[in-house]
């Protein structure tokens, strides 16, 4: 039954030497040993179903964008069965089943994913049976990040391809602020922070005025977004721009750094002394007024008390005089 017998020799072997699954190339040699007979056969065979898509196995896209997962295929002339295409999400847990997303069989497309993942899913080609089983996902969200498998089957041929999709979030607009004072001669720190975005986030500062080069007195940290100025001066004042970026996007914020001259120390000392003396004088005046008020009130109360006592004594004297007169009138002559 084989097209060509290349050699036939007798060997002293009593076992069958044919492997269960031979990897047959377009032109292969197969050796069979049985009953002491060794046969080497050259033959030609046709390859089965093949997924022909190439390219990176890991794809990065930004949230909100669309992506097409390539899965072109080429069947063999010996593949005579019904075409069956399956797209599924590979479970990271090997003990659990993969999640079916879409399938094509019998000329009909089927969606198996839940509502959250099914939105925006479709075959890239109008007719997947023409050699293109690629899958398009519109409006990507972080939930779409997974490992996908495209499996094309047409008995007896079958082949598959896996792709990893990483959905990254663009950085949000960062916030810029100055920590500490903006006094000349002192240290100043500019900060930049983005609240949202896929890591790693990289920060960079530059000046919008006096060129884009940072001054020698400034050092920046690309991870924390901090720009430190060790000795602030008037020449360092101006608009600074911070840019944060990751693999899928970038955002910026600006801040105007001022250079405030510190107050005169001698004037501050004199002002502090004068203010302290003035406060002491005001306090003494207040205490004096309070003492005078309390003394006046005490004297007034004392005089009022004396007047009441004097009036009471006079009243008693008058009463005594009246009583005496009454007794005198009542005494017989």
mmCIF file of C-alpha atoms in Angstrom, residues 136-325:
data_model
loop_
_atom_site.group_PDB
_atom_site.id
_atom_site.type_symbol
_atom_site.label_atom_id
_atom_site.label_comp_id
_atom_site.label_asym_id
_atom_site.label_seq_id
_atom_site.Cartn_x
_atom_site.Cartn_y
_atom_site.Cartn_z
ATOM 1 C CA UNK A 136 -12.415 41.931 16.803
ATOM 2 C CA UNK A 137 -13.121 43.475 20.212
ATOM 3 C CA UNK A 138 -14.381 47.064 20.298
ATOM 4 C CA UNK A 139 -14.315 49.462 23.273
ATOM 5 C CA UNK A 140 -11.787 47.555 25.353
ATOM 6 C CA UNK A 141 -12.064 47.559 29.138
ATOM 7 C CA UNK A 142 -9.748 46.097 31.798
ATOM 8 C CA UNK A 143 -12.104 43.090 31.965
ATOM 9 C CA UNK A 144 -11.000 42.101 28.440
ATOM 10 C CA UNK A 145 -7.426 41.516 29.566
ATOM 11 C CA UNK A 146 -6.839 37.734 29.276
ATOM 12 C CA UNK A 147 -5.254 34.948 27.238
ATOM 13 C CA UNK A 148 -7.349 34.054 24.181
ATOM 14 C CA UNK A 149 -7.283 30.873 22.115
ATOM 15 C CA UNK A 150 -8.423 30.461 18.531
ATOM 16 C CA UNK A 151 -9.118 26.841 17.614
ATOM 17 C CA UNK A 152 -9.902 25.842 14.024
ATOM 18 C CA UNK A 153 -11.068 22.305 13.346
ATOM 19 C CA UNK A 154 -11.969 20.529 10.141
ATOM 20 C CA UNK A 155 -11.677 16.784 10.537
ATOM 21 C CA UNK A 156 -9.208 15.297 10.572
ATOM 22 C CA UNK A 157 -7.186 18.541 10.802
ATOM 23 C CA UNK A 158 -7.123 20.829 13.839
ATOM 24 C CA UNK A 159 -4.853 23.701 14.929
ATOM 25 C CA UNK A 160 -4.921 26.486 17.507
ATOM 26 C CA UNK A 161 -3.240 29.759 18.440
ATOM 27 C CA UNK A 162 -3.030 31.589 21.770
ATOM 28 C CA UNK A 163 -2.743 35.352 22.242
ATOM 29 C CA UNK A 164 -2.341 37.413 25.413
ATOM 30 C CA UNK A 165 -4.232 40.716 25.483
ATOM 31 C CA UNK A 166 -3.168 43.362 27.999
ATOM 32 C CA UNK A 167 -5.636 46.246 28.383
ATOM 33 C CA UNK A 168 -3.867 49.248 29.877
ATOM 34 C CA UNK A 169 -5.393 52.408 31.343
ATOM 35 C CA UNK A 170 -4.044 55.743 30.147
ATOM 36 C CA UNK A 171 -2.773 58.092 32.864
ATOM 37 C CA UNK A 172 -5.276 60.573 34.234
ATOM 38 C CA UNK A 173 -4.472 64.292 34.172
ATOM 39 C CA UNK A 174 -1.948 64.713 36.998
ATOM 40 C CA UNK A 175 -2.099 67.249 39.797
ATOM 41 C CA UNK A 176 0.818 69.651 40.252
ATOM 42 C CA UNK A 177 1.574 71.462 43.514
ATOM 43 C CA UNK A 178 4.409 73.110 45.440
ATOM 44 C CA UNK A 179 5.420 71.803 48.846
ATOM 45 C CA UNK A 180 6.957 74.279 51.259
ATOM 46 C CA UNK A 181 7.553 77.960 50.679
ATOM 47 C CA UNK A 182 8.757 79.695 47.556
ATOM 48 C CA UNK A 183 11.243 81.905 49.385
ATOM 49 C CA UNK A 184 14.514 82.792 47.728
ATOM 50 C CA UNK A 185 17.445 80.993 49.314
ATOM 51 C CA UNK A 186 15.378 78.133 50.702
ATOM 52 C CA UNK A 187 14.538 74.661 49.364
ATOM 53 C CA UNK A 188 11.425 74.079 47.253
ATOM 54 C CA UNK A 189 9.757 70.879 46.044
ATOM 55 C CA UNK A 190 7.397 70.487 43.081
ATOM 56 C CA UNK A 191 5.144 67.433 43.048
ATOM 57 C CA UNK A 192 3.236 65.711 40.250
ATOM 58 C CA UNK A 193 0.797 62.852 40.781
ATOM 59 C CA UNK A 194 -1.619 60.980 38.490
ATOM 60 C CA UNK A 195 -4.497 59.290 40.331
ATOM 61 C CA UNK A 196 -5.240 56.684 37.637
ATOM 62 C CA UNK A 197 -3.243 54.740 35.089
ATOM 63 C CA UNK A 198 -1.629 51.367 34.474
ATOM 64 C CA UNK A 199 1.833 50.944 35.891
ATOM 65 C CA UNK A 200 4.614 51.628 35.345
ATOM 66 C CA UNK A 201 4.019 55.384 35.303
ATOM 67 C CA UNK A 202 6.999 57.574 34.454
ATOM 68 C CA UNK A 203 7.169 61.270 35.440
ATOM 69 C CA UNK A 204 9.377 63.917 33.869
ATOM 70 C CA UNK A 205 9.728 67.661 34.536
ATOM 71 C CA UNK A 206 10.891 70.438 32.232
ATOM 72 C CA UNK A 207 10.751 74.219 32.106
ATOM 73 C CA UNK A 208 8.534 76.043 29.660
ATOM 74 C CA UNK A 209 10.493 79.251 30.099
ATOM 75 C CA UNK A 210 14.235 79.713 29.636
ATOM 76 C CA UNK A 211 14.395 76.529 27.585
ATOM 77 C CA UNK A 212 13.403 73.003 28.447
ATOM 78 C CA UNK A 213 16.551 72.206 30.445
ATOM 79 C CA UNK A 214 16.165 71.936 34.202
ATOM 80 C CA UNK A 215 18.485 74.048 36.349
ATOM 81 C CA UNK A 216 21.535 72.424 37.912
ATOM 82 C CA UNK A 217 20.087 73.005 41.386
ATOM 83 C CA UNK A 218 17.082 70.781 40.571
ATOM 84 C CA UNK A 219 16.865 66.982 40.804
ATOM 85 C CA UNK A 220 13.849 64.935 39.785
ATOM 86 C CA UNK A 221 12.515 61.472 40.626
ATOM 87 C CA UNK A 222 10.838 59.776 37.651
ATOM 88 C CA UNK A 223 8.978 57.311 39.901
ATOM 89 C CA UNK A 224 7.520 59.637 42.555
ATOM 90 C CA UNK A 225 7.145 62.702 40.318
ATOM 91 C CA UNK A 226 9.045 64.994 42.699
ATOM 92 C CA UNK A 227 11.299 67.842 41.567
ATOM 93 C CA UNK A 228 13.584 69.172 44.309
ATOM 94 C CA UNK A 229 15.267 72.582 44.174
ATOM 95 C CA UNK A 230 17.963 72.851 46.821
ATOM 96 C CA UNK A 231 18.582 76.626 46.667
ATOM 97 C CA UNK A 232 15.721 78.624 45.214
ATOM 98 C CA UNK A 233 16.545 81.848 43.391
ATOM 99 C CA UNK A 234 14.864 84.472 41.249
ATOM 100 C CA UNK A 235 16.293 82.872 38.092
ATOM 101 C CA UNK A 236 14.496 79.603 38.839
ATOM 102 C CA UNK A 237 11.039 81.183 38.865
ATOM 103 C CA UNK A 238 8.743 80.383 35.954
ATOM 104 C CA UNK A 239 6.359 77.803 34.528
ATOM 105 C CA UNK A 240 7.256 74.146 34.964
ATOM 106 C CA UNK A 241 5.589 71.292 33.070
ATOM 107 C CA UNK A 242 5.200 67.730 34.359
ATOM 108 C CA UNK A 243 4.437 64.863 31.972
ATOM 109 C CA UNK A 244 3.314 61.414 33.105
ATOM 110 C CA UNK A 245 3.240 58.546 30.617
ATOM 111 C CA UNK A 246 2.943 54.789 30.314
ATOM 112 C CA UNK A 247 2.898 52.380 27.380
ATOM 113 C CA UNK A 248 -0.454 53.643 26.033
ATOM 114 C CA UNK A 249 -0.707 57.360 26.758
ATOM 115 C CA UNK A 250 0.535 60.559 28.394
ATOM 116 C CA UNK A 251 -0.902 63.556 30.284
ATOM 117 C CA UNK A 252 0.525 66.866 31.525
ATOM 118 C CA UNK A 253 0.056 69.543 34.149
ATOM 119 C CA UNK A 254 1.688 72.962 34.669
ATOM 120 C CA UNK A 255 2.589 75.032 37.696
ATOM 121 C CA UNK A 256 3.982 78.533 38.096
ATOM 122 C CA UNK A 257 6.844 78.605 40.583
ATOM 123 C CA UNK A 258 7.291 82.012 42.213
ATOM 124 C CA UNK A 259 10.383 83.457 43.856
ATOM 125 C CA UNK A 260 9.411 85.422 46.975
ATOM 126 C CA UNK A 261 12.056 87.586 48.593
ATOM 127 C CA UNK A 262 12.378 86.841 52.305
ATOM 128 C CA UNK A 263 11.569 89.739 54.673
ATOM 129 C CA UNK A 264 14.392 91.912 56.153
ATOM 130 C CA UNK A 265 15.526 90.244 59.372
ATOM 131 C CA UNK A 266 16.454 93.537 61.097
ATOM 132 C CA UNK A 267 13.050 94.987 60.303
ATOM 133 C CA UNK A 268 11.412 91.851 61.608
ATOM 134 C CA UNK A 269 13.357 92.076 64.883
ATOM 135 C CA UNK A 270 12.551 95.788 65.349
ATOM 136 C CA UNK A 271 8.922 95.221 64.489
ATOM 137 C CA UNK A 272 8.704 92.359 66.942
ATOM 138 C CA UNK A 273 10.265 94.458 69.736
ATOM 139 C CA UNK A 274 7.984 97.453 69.091
ATOM 140 C CA UNK A 275 4.970 95.218 68.954
ATOM 141 C CA UNK A 276 5.919 93.570 72.227
ATOM 142 C CA UNK A 277 6.372 96.942 73.988
ATOM 143 C CA UNK A 278 3.087 98.209 72.634
ATOM 144 C CA UNK A 279 1.358 95.095 73.880
ATOM 145 C CA UNK A 280 2.872 95.577 77.349
ATOM 146 C CA UNK A 281 1.735 99.238 77.461
ATOM 147 C CA UNK A 282 -1.788 98.281 76.430
ATOM 148 C CA UNK A 283 -1.841 95.578 79.070
ATOM 149 C CA UNK A 284 -0.681 98.011 81.796
ATOM 150 C CA UNK A 285 -3.283 100.588 80.779
ATOM 151 C CA UNK A 286 -5.963 97.933 80.906
ATOM 152 C CA UNK A 287 -4.869 96.821 84.371
ATOM 153 C CA UNK A 288 -4.836 100.472 85.593
ATOM 154 C CA UNK A 289 -8.313 101.143 84.266
ATOM 155 C CA UNK A 290 -9.584 97.956 85.858
ATOM 156 C CA UNK A 291 -8.052 98.929 89.231
ATOM 157 C CA UNK A 292 -9.519 102.444 89.074
ATOM 158 C CA UNK A 293 -12.932 101.058 88.218
ATOM 159 C CA UNK A 294 -12.888 98.603 91.078
ATOM 160 C CA UNK A 295 -11.655 101.270 93.552
ATOM 161 C CA UNK A 296 -14.344 103.754 92.518
ATOM 162 C CA UNK A 297 -17.001 101.137 92.922
ATOM 163 C CA UNK A 298 -15.734 100.208 96.393
ATOM 164 C CA UNK A 299 -15.726 103.869 97.572
ATOM 165 C CA UNK A 300 -19.203 104.431 96.217
ATOM 166 C CA UNK A 301 -20.535 101.386 97.976
ATOM 167 C CA UNK A 302 -18.887 102.478 101.249
ATOM 168 C CA UNK A 303 -20.353 106.009 101.080
ATOM 169 C CA UNK A 304 -23.751 104.616 100.262
ATOM 170 C CA UNK A 305 -23.551 102.293 103.250
ATOM 171 C CA UNK A 306 -22.596 105.187 105.564
ATOM 172 C CA UNK A 307 -25.512 107.264 104.311
ATOM 173 C CA UNK A 308 -27.933 104.440 105.007
ATOM 174 C CA UNK A 309 -26.566 103.974 108.530
ATOM 175 C CA UNK A 310 -26.750 107.735 109.251
ATOM 176 C CA UNK A 311 -30.322 107.904 107.983
ATOM 177 C CA UNK A 312 -31.298 104.966 110.142
ATOM 178 C CA UNK A 313 -29.788 106.574 113.249
ATOM 179 C CA UNK A 314 -31.624 109.826 112.562
ATOM 180 C CA UNK A 315 -34.810 107.884 112.130
ATOM 181 C CA UNK A 316 -34.342 106.204 115.488
ATOM 182 C CA UNK A 317 -33.682 109.559 117.155
ATOM 183 C CA UNK A 318 -36.862 111.019 115.699
ATOM 184 C CA UNK A 319 -38.850 108.034 116.853
ATOM 185 C CA UNK A 320 -37.384 108.300 120.339
ATOM 186 C CA UNK A 321 -38.263 112.013 120.510
ATOM 187 C CA UNK A 322 -41.838 111.359 119.462
ATOM 188 C CA UNK A 323 -42.248 108.687 122.098
ATOM 189 C CA UNK A 324 -40.920 110.994 124.800
ATOM 190 C CA UNK A 325 -43.387 113.702 123.832
#
